[in-house]
Every structure is written in C-alpha cells, then in structure tokens.
PDB file of C-alpha atoms and ligand atoms in Angstrom:
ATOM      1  CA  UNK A 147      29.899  -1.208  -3.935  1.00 73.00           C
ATOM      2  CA  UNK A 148      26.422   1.048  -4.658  1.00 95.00           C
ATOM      3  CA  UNK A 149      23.353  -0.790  -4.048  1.00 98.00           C
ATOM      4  CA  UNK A 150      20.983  -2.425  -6.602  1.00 98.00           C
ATOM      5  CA  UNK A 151      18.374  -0.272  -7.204  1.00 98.00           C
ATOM      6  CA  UNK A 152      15.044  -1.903  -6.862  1.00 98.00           C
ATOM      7  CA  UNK A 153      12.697   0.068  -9.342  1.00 98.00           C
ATOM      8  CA  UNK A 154       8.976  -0.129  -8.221  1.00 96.00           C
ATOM      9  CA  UNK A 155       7.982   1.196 -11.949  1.00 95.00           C
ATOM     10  CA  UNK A 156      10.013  -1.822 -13.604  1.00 97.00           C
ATOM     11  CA  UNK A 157       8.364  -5.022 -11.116  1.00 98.00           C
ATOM     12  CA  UNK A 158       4.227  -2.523 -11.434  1.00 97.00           C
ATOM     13  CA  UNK A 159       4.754  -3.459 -15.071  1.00 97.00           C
ATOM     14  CA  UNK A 160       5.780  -6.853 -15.546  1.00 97.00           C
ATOM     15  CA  UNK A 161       2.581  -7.553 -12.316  1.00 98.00           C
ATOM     16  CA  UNK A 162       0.303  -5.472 -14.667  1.00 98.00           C
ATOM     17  CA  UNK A 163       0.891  -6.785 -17.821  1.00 98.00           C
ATOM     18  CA  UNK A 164      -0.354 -10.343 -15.637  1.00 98.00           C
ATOM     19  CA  UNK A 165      -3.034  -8.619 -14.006  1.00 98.00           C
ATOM     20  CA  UNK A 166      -4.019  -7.018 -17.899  1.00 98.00           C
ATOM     21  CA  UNK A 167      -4.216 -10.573 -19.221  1.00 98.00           C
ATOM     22  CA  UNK A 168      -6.069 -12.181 -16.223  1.00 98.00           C
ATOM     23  CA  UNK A 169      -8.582  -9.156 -17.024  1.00 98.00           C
ATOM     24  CA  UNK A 170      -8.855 -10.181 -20.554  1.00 98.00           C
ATOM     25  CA  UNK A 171      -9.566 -13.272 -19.555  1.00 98.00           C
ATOM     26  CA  UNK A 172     -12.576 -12.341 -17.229  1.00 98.00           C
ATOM     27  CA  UNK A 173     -13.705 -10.323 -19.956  1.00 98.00           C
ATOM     28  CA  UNK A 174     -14.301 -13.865 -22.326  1.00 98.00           C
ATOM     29  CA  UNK A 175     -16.400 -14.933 -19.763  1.00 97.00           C
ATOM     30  CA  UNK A 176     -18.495 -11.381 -19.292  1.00 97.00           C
ATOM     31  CA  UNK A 177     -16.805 -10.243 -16.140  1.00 98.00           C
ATOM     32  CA  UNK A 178     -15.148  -6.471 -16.222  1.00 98.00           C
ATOM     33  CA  UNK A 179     -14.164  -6.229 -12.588  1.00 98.00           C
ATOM     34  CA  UNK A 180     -14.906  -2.558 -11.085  1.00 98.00           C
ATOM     35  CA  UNK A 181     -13.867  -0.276  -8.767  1.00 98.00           C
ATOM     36  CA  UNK A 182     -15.359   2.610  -7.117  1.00 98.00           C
ATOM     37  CA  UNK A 183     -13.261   5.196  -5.767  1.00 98.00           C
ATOM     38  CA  UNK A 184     -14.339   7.788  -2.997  1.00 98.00           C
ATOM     39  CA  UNK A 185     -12.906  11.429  -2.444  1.00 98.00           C
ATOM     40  CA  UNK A 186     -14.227  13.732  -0.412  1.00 98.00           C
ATOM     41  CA  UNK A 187     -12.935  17.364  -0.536  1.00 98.00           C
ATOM     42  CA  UNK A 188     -10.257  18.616  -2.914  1.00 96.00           C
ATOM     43  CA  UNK A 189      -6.489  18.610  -1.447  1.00 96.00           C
ATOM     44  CA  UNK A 190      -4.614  18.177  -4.698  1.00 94.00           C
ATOM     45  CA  UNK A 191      -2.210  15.508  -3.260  1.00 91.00           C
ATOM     46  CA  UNK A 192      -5.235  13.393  -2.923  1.00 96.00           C
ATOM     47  CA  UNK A 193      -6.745  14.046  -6.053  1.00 97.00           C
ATOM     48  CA  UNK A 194      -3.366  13.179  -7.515  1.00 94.00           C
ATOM     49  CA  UNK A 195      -3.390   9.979  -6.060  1.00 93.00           C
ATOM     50  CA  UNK A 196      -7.036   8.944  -7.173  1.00 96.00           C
ATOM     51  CA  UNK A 197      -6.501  10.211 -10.441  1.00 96.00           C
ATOM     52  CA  UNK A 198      -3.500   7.565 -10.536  1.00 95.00           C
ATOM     53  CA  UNK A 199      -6.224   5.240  -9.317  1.00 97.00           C
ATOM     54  CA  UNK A 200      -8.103   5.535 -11.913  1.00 97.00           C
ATOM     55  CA  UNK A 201      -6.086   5.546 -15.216  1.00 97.00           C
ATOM     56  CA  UNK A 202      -4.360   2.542 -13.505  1.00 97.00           C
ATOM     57  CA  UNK A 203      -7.191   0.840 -13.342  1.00 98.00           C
ATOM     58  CA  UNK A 204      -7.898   2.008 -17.117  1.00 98.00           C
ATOM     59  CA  UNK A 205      -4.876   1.018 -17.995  1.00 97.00           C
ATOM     60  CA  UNK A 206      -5.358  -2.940 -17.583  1.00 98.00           C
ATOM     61  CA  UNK A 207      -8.749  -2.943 -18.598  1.00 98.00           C
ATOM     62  CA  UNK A 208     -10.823  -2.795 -15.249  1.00 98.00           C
ATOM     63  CA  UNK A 209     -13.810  -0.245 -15.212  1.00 98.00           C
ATOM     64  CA  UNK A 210     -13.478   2.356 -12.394  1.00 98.00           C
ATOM     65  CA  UNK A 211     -15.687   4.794 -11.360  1.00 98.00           C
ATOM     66  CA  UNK A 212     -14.430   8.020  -9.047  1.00 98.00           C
ATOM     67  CA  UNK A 213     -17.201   9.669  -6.423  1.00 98.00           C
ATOM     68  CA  UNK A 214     -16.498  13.218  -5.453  1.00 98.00           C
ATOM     69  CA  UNK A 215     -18.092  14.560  -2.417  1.00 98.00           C
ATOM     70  CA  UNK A 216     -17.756  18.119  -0.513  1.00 98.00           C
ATOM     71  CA  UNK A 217     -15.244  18.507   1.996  1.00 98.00           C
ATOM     72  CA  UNK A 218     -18.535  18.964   4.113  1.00 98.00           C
ATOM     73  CA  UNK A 219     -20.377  16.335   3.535  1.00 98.00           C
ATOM     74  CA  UNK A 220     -21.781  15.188   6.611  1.00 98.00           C
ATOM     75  CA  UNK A 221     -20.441  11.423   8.057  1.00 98.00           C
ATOM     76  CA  UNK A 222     -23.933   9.476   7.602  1.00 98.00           C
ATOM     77  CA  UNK A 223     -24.544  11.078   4.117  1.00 98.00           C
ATOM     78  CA  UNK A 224     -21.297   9.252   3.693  1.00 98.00           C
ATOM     79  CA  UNK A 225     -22.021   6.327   4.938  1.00 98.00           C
ATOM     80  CA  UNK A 226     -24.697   5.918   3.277  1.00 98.00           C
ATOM     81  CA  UNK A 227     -22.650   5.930  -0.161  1.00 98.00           C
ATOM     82  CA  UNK A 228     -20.506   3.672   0.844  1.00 98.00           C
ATOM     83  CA  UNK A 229     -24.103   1.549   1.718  1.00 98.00           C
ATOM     84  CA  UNK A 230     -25.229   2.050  -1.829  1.00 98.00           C
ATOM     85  CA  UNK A 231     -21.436   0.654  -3.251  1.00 98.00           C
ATOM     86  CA  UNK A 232     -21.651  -2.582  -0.940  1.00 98.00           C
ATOM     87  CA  UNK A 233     -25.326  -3.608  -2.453  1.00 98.00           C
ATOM     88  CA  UNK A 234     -24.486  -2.316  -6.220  1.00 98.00           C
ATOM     89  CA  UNK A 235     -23.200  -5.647  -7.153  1.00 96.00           C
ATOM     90  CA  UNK A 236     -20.994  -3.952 -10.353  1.00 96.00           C
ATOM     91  CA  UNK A 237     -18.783  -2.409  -7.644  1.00 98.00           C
ATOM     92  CA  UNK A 238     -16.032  -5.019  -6.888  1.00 98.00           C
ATOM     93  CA  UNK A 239     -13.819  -2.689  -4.842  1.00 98.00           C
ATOM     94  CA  UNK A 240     -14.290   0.227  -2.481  1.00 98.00           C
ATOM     95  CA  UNK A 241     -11.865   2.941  -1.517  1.00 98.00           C
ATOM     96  CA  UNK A 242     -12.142   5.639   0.319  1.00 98.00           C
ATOM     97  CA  UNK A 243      -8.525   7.784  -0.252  1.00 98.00           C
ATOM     98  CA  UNK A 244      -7.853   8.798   3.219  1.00 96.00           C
ATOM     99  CA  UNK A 245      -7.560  11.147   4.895  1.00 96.00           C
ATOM    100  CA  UNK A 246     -10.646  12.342   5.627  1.00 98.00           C
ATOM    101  CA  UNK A 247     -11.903  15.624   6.743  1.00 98.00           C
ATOM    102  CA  UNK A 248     -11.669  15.645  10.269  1.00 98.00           C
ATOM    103  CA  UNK A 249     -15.630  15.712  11.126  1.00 98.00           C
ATOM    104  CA  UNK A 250     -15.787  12.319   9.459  1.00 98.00           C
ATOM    105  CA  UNK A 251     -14.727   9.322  11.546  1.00 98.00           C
ATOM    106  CA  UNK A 252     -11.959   7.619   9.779  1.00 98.00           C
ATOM    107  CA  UNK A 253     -12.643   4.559  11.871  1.00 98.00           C
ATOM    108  CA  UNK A 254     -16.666   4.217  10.853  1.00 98.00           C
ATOM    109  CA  UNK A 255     -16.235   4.870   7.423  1.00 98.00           C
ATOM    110  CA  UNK A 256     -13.872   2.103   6.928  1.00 98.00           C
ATOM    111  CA  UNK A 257     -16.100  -0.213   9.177  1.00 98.00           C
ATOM    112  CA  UNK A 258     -18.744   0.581   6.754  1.00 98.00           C
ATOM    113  CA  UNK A 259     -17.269  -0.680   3.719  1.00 98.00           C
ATOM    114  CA  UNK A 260     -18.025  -4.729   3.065  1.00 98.00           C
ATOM    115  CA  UNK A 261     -15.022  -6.991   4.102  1.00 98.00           C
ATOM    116  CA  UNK A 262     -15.521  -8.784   0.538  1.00 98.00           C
ATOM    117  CA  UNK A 263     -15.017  -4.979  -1.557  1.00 98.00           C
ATOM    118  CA  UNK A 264     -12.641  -3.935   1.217  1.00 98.00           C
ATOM    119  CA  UNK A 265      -9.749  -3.939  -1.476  1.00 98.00           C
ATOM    120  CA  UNK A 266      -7.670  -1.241   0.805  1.00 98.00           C
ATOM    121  CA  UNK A 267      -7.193  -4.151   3.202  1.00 98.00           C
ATOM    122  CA  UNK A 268      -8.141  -1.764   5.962  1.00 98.00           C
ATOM    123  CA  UNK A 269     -11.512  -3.133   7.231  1.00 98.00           C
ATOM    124  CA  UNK A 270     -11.070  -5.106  10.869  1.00 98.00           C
ATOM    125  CA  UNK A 271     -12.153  -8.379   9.241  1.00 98.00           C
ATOM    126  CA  UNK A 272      -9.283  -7.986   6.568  1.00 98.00           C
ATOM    127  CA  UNK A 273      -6.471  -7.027   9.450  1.00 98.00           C
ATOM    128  CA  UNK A 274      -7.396  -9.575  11.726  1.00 98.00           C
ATOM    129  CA  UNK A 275      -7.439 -12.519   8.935  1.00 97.00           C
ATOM    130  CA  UNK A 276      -4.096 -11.159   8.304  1.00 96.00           C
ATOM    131  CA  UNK A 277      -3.180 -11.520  11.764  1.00 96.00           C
ATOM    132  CA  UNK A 278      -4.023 -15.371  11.346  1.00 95.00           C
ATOM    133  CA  UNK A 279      -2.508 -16.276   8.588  1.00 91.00           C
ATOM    134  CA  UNK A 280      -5.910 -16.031   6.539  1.00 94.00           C
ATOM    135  CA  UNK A 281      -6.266 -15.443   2.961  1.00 95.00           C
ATOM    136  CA  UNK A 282      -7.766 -12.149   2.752  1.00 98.00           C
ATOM    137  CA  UNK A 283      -6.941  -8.486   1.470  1.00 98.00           C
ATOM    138  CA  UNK A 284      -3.680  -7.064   2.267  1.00 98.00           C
ATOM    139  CA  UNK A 285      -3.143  -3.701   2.349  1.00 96.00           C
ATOM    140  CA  UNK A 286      -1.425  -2.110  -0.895  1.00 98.00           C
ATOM    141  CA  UNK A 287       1.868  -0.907   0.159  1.00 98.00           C
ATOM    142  CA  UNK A 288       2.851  -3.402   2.061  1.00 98.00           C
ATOM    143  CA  UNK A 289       2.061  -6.153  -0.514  1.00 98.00           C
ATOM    144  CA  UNK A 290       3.876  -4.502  -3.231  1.00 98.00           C
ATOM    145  CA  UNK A 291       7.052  -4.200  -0.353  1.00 98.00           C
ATOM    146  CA  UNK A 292       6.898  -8.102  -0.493  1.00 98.00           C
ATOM    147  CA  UNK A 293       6.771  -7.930  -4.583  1.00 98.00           C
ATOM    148  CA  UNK A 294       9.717  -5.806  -4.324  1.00 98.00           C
ATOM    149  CA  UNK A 295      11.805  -7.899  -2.653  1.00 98.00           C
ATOM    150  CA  UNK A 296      10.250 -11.498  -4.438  1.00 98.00           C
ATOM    151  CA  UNK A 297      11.123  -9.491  -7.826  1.00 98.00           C
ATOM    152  CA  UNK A 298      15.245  -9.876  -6.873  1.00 98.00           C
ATOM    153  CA  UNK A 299      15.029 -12.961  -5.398  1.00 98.00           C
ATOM    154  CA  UNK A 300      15.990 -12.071  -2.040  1.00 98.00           C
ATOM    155  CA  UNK A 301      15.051 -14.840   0.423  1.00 97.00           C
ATOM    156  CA  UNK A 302      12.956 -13.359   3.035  1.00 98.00           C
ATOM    157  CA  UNK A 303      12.671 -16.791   5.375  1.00 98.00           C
ATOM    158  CA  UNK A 304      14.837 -16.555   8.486  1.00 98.00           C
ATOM    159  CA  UNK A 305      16.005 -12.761   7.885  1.00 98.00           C
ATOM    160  CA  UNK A 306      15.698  -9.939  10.119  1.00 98.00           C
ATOM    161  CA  UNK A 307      13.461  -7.586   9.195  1.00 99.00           C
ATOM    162  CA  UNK A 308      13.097  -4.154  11.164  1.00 99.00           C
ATOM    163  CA  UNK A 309      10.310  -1.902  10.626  1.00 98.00           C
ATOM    164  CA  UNK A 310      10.368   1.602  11.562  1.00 98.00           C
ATOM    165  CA  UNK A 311       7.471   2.643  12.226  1.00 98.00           C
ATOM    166  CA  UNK A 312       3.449   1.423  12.823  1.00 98.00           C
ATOM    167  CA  UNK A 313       0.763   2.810  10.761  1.00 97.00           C
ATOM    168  CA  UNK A 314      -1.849   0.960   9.933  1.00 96.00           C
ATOM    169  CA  UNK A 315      -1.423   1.169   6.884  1.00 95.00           C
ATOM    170  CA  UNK A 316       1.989   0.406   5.882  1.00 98.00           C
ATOM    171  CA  UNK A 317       4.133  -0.686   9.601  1.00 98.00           C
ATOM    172  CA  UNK A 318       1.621  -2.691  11.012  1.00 98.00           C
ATOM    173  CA  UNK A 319       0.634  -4.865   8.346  1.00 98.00           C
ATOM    174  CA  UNK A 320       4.635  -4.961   6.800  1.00 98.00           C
ATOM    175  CA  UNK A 321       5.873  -6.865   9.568  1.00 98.00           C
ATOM    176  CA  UNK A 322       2.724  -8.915   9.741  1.00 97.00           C
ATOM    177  CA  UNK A 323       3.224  -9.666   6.172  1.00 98.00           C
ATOM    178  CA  UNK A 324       6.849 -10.682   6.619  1.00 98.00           C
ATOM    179  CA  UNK A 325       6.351 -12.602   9.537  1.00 97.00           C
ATOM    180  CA  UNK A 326       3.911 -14.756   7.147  1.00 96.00           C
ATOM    181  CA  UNK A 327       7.060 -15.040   5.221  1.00 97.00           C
ATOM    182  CA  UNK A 328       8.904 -16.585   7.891  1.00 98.00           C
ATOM    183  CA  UNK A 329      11.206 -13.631   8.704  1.00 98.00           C
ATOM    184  CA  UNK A 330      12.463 -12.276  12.115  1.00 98.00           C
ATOM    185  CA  UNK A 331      10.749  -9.079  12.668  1.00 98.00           C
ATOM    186  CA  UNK A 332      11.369  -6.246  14.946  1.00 98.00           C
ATOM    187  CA  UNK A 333       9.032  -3.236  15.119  1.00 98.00           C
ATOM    188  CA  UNK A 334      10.508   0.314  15.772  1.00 98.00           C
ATOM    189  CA  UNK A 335       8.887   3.531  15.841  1.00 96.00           C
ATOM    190  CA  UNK A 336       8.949   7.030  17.451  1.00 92.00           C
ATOM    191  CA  UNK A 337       9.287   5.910  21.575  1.00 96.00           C
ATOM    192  CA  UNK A 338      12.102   3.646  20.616  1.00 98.00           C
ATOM    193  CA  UNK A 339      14.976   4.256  22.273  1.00 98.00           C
ATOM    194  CA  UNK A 340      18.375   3.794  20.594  1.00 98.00           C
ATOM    195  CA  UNK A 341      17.029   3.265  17.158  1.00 98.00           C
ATOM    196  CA  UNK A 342      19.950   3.022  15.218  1.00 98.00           C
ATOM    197  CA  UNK A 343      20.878   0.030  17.727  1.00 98.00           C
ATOM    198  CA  UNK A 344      18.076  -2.011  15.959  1.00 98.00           C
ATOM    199  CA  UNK A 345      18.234  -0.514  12.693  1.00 98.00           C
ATOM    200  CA  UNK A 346      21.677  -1.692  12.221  1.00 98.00           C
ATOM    201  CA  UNK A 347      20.860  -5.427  12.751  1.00 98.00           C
ATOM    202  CA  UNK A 348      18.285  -5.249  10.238  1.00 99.00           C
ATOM    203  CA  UNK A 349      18.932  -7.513   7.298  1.00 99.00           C
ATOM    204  CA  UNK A 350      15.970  -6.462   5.495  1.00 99.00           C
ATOM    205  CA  UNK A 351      15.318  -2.360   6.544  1.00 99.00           C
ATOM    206  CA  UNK A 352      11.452  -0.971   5.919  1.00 98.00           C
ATOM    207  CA  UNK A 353      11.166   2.996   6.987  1.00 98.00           C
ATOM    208  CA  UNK A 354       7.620   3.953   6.992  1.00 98.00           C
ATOM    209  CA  UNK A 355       7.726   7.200   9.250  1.00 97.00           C
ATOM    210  CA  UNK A 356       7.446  10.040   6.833  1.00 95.00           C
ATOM    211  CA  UNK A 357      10.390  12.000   8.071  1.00 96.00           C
ATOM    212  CA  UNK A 358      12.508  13.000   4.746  1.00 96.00           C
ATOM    213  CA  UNK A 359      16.709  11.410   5.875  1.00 96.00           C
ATOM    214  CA  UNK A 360      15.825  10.099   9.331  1.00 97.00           C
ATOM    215  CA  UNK A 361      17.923   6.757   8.072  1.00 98.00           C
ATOM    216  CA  UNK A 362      21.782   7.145   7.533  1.00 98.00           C
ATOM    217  CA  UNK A 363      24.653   5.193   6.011  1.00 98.00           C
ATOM    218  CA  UNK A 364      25.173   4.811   9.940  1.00 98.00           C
ATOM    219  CA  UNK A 365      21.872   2.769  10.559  1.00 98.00           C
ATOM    220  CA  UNK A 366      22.395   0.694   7.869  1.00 98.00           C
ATOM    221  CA  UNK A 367      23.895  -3.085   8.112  1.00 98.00           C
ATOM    222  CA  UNK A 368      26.593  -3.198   5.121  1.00 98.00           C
ATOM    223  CA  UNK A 369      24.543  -5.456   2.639  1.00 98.00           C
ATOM    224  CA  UNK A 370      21.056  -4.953   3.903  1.00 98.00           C
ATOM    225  CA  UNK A 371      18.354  -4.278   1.683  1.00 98.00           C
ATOM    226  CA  UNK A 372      16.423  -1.225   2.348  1.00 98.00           C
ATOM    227  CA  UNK A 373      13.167  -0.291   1.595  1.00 98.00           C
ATOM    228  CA  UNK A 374      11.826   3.399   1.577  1.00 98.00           C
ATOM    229  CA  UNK A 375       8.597   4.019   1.996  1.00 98.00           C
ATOM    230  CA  UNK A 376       8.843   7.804   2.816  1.00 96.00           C
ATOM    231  CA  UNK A 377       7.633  10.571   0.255  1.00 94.00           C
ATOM    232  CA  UNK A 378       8.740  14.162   1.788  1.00 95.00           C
ATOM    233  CA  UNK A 379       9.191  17.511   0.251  1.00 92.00           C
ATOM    234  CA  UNK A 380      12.295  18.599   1.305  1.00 91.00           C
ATOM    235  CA  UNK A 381      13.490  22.224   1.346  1.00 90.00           C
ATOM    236  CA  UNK A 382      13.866  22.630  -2.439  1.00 92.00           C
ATOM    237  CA  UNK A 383      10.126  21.129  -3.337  1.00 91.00           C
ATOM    238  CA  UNK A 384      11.899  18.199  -4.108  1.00 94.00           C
ATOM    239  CA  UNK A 385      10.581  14.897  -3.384  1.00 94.00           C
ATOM    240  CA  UNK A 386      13.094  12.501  -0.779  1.00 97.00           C
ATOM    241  CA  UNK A 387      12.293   9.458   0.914  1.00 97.00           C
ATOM    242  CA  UNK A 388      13.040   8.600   4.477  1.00 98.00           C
ATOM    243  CA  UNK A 389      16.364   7.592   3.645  1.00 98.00           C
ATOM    244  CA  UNK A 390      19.468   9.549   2.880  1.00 98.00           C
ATOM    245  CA  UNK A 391      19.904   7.997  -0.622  1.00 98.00           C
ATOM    246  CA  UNK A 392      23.406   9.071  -1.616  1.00 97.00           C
ATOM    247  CA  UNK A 393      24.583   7.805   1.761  1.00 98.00           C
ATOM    248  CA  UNK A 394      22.971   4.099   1.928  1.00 98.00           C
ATOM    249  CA  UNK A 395      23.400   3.657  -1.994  1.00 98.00           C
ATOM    250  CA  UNK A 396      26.769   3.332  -0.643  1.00 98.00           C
ATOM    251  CA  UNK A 397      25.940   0.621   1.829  1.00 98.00           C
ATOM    252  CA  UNK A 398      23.278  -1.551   1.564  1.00 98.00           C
ATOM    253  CA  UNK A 399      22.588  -4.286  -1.276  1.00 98.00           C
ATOM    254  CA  UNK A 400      19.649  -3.610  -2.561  1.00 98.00           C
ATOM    255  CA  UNK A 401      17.356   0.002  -2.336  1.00 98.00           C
ATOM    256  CA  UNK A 402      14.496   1.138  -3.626  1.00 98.00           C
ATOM    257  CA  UNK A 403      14.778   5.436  -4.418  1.00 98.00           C
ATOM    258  CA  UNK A 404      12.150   8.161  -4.026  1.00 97.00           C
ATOM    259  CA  UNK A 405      10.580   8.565  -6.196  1.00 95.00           C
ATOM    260  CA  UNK A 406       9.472   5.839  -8.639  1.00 95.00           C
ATOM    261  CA  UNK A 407      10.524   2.507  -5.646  1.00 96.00           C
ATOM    262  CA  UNK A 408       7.318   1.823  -3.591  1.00 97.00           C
ATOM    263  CA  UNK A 409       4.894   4.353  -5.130  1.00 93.00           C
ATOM    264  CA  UNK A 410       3.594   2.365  -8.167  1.00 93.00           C
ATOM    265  CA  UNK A 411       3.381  -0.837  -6.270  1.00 97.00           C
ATOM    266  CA  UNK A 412       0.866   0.620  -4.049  1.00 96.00           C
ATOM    267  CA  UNK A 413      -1.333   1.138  -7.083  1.00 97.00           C
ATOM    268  CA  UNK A 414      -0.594  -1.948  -8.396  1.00 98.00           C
ATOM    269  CA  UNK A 415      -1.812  -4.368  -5.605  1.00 98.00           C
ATOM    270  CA  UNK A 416      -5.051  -2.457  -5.431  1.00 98.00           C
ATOM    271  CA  UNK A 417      -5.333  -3.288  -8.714  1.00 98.00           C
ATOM    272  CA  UNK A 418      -4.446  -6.543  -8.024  1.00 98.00           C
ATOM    273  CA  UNK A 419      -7.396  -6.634  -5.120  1.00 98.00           C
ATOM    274  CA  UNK A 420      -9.712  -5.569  -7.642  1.00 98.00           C
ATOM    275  CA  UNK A 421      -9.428  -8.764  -9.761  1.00 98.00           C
ATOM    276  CA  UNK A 422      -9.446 -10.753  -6.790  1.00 98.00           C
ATOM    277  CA  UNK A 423     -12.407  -9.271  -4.788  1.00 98.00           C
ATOM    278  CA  UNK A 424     -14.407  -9.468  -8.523  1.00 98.00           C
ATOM    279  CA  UNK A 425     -13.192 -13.400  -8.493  1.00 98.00           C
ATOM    280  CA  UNK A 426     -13.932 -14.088  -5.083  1.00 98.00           C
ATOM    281  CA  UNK A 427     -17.777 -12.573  -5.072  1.00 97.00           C
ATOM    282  CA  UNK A 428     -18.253 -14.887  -8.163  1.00 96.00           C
ATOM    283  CA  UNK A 429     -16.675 -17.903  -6.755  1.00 96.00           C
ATOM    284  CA  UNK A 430     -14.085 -18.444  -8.970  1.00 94.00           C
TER     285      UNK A 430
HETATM  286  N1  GUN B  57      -4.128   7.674   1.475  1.00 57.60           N
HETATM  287  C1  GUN B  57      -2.801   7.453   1.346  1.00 57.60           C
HETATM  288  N2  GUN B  57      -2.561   6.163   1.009  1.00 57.60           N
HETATM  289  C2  GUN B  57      -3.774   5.570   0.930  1.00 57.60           C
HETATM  290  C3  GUN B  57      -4.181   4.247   0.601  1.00 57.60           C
HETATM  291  O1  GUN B  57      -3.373   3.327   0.338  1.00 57.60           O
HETATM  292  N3  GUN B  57      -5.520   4.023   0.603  1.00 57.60           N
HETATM  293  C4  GUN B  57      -6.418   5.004   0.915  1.00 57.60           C
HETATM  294  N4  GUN B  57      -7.699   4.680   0.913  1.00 57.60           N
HETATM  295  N5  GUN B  57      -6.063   6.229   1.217  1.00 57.60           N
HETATM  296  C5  GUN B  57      -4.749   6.522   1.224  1.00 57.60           C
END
C-alpha cells in the first residue's frame, strides 16, 4: 500500500494560523514581536531563503527587518551588528542565514548572538539546554520534524528512530529532540559501516545528508515512517530529496516528499521562536 504523504505546507498552516492569532493577541497588549534577519553576500539560494523569512514573518503579523551586508565585510564589522541587534530591545530574534563567507568564522558569529534572541537554536547555551532536557530554543528543522510526525498522530515514545546523518543543524539536534520524546535513537552518518543494516530497523527514518536517492525501498522497514530532509538538484534541475520517492512511497507508512514536506516547517518554527523569544524577554 503507498505511504501517507505527510505535507509540511498543510501542518505550516494550521501552526501559523495559531501562531497569527497568538500575534494578534500580543498586539492588544502593544507587543509586535520582531525579527532581524542577517545576509551577507548575495548567493541567490540564500536570498531565496531569507526572502521566505521575511514574508513569513509578514504573513502572521510579526515585524521583520532583513540586513544586507557585502560578501566582504570583514568578521568584527559583523560582529559588531549582531552587538547592535542584542542591545536594540525591538529585535526579538536574530538570524544570521548561514553559510557564511568563508573569512567569517561561522562559530564566533553565532557565539555572538544573545542566547535569549538566539531563535536559530544554534548558540552553545541553546544546544546544551537541549542536551538537558531544558526549555530553550530548538533549532527549526528539527522542531517542525517533531510537528510532522505529532500532526498524524504517530506515537514517537518507545520507537526506533535512526538518523542519518549529524549536522548541527538538523542530525544532531533530531535525535536529541526525539530522545526528549522518549524514542530509541540511533545516529548514522558517512563512517558508518553497513548503513542499510541500521536503516532498516528504523521505525521512524530521518535522512539529513544532502545526497539526492542515497535511501532505497531496500533501507526501508515495511511501515516505517520516513522523513526527508534532503533538497538536491538532480540531473534535470529538478529538486529530489534524499530519498528515492517512487521507491519508499511503496514501502513505508507515512513520507514526507521533496519538495513542499520539511521545507515550510523550518520557517515555521522560527516563526514560532520569534513569538516565544518576544514572550520570554517580557516575562510572559
Ligand atoms: N542556512 C540553511 N538553513 C539555515 C537555517 O535554518 N538557519 C540559518 N541561519 N541559516 C541556514
């Protein structure tokens, strides 16, 4: 039997029209949470994604203001913005849409940013909490994986969850994320040996490596859910995930496609982190 699609556009914009009222709400009381976004140089994938940044954030009322900087702007004229954000106390949230241009520490400049506007969840202070079991920011993509899978009711508790691969920004803090959930989790990536060995005992699949069909019908558990997280141009120009679609459609229960599974979630939570980091600085 084909899978259940799991349609990141569908679950963004039930959470948004939430996030929309909660907005209105902090409006009654003179609050318009903000965020700043920061891009430096011009790659037009980047831009792309800002720009989606930004009308989001339009979108359910929060104000957002984007900062564009040369591809050669030197690191401490950089930090230094990022200075001026944390004490400009309209600025809820900070982003700086990575990557960077290699000059530019990636490391620093994320240091730099308060923990309290560090709505990326990326800042040390945010990770570790995470690691405990705090309340904190979690990072975007992996949040809106856990939405994903909340939005069918899929119990999470107890499951096995494999995660191929361990970015920072979407491995990492995935299986940190389930494990708060009470799942199994297993962590794969590109040393493991035998891959499909673990990948097939996954009852709940994430691929986060950025390598366009590196997951089969053949790595898949019949009736796991699988989560794609890749975005690839393949050969044609055409956009593919990490999975080979046609083949685990076939297989698992549940799967999200590429495009239009994980992408708008990602937005979504940082909108999400916006309200909360503009709640949080005023106590509420
Ligand atoms: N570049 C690609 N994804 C992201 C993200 O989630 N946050 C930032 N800051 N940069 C990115």
């Amino acid at each position: 039997m084909a899978a259940e699609l799991i349609k990141g556009k569908e679950v963004a914009s039930t959470i948004r029209q939430r996030l929309k009222e909660e907005t209105e709400a902090l409006k009654t009381r003179g609050i318009v949470p903000g965020l700043t976004v920061l891009l430096v140089g011009d790659d037009p994938a980047s831009l792309s994604y800002v720009k989606g940044k930004v009308k989001a954030c339009g979108e359910v009322g929060l104000r957002s203001d984007l900062k564009r900087y040369p591809a050669t702007i030197r690191e401490e004229e950089l930090l230094k913005e990022i200075q001026t954000c944390n004490e400009d106390d309209t600025v809820d949230g900070i982003l700086v849409q990575l990557p960077l241009p290699k000059h530019i520490d990636e490391r620093k400049v994320i240091e730099a940013i308060s923990p309290e506007k560090d709505v990326d969840g990326f800042h040390p202070v945010s990770v570790g909490k995470m690691v405990i079991g705090e309340e904190t920011f979690y990072s975007c993509t992996p949040a809106g994986i856990i939405e994903m899978v909340k939005s069918k009711n899929i119990d999470i508790a107890g499951k096995h969850v494999v995660i191929v691969g361990r970015s920072n920004i979407v491995g990492k803090p995935a299986g940190l994320l389930f494990l708060k959930e009470n799942a199994t989790v297993t962590y794969c990536h590109s040393k493991t040996v035998g891959l499909s060995n673990y990948t097939r005992q996954a009852d709940i699949l994430v691929v986060a490596v950025g390598r366009a069909g590196i997951i089969g019908k053949e790595d898949v558990k019949p009736g796991a859910v699988v989560i794609d997280v890749g975005v690839n141009r393949n050969a044609e120009g055409k956009l593919v995930g990490d999975v080979r679609f046609d083949e685990v459609k076939e297989v698992a229960s549940y799967l999200t496609p590429v495009p239009g599974g994980v992408g708008p979630m990602t937005i979504t939570m940082l909108l999400a982190n916006t309200i909360k980091a503009a709640k949080n600085r005023r106590g509420i």
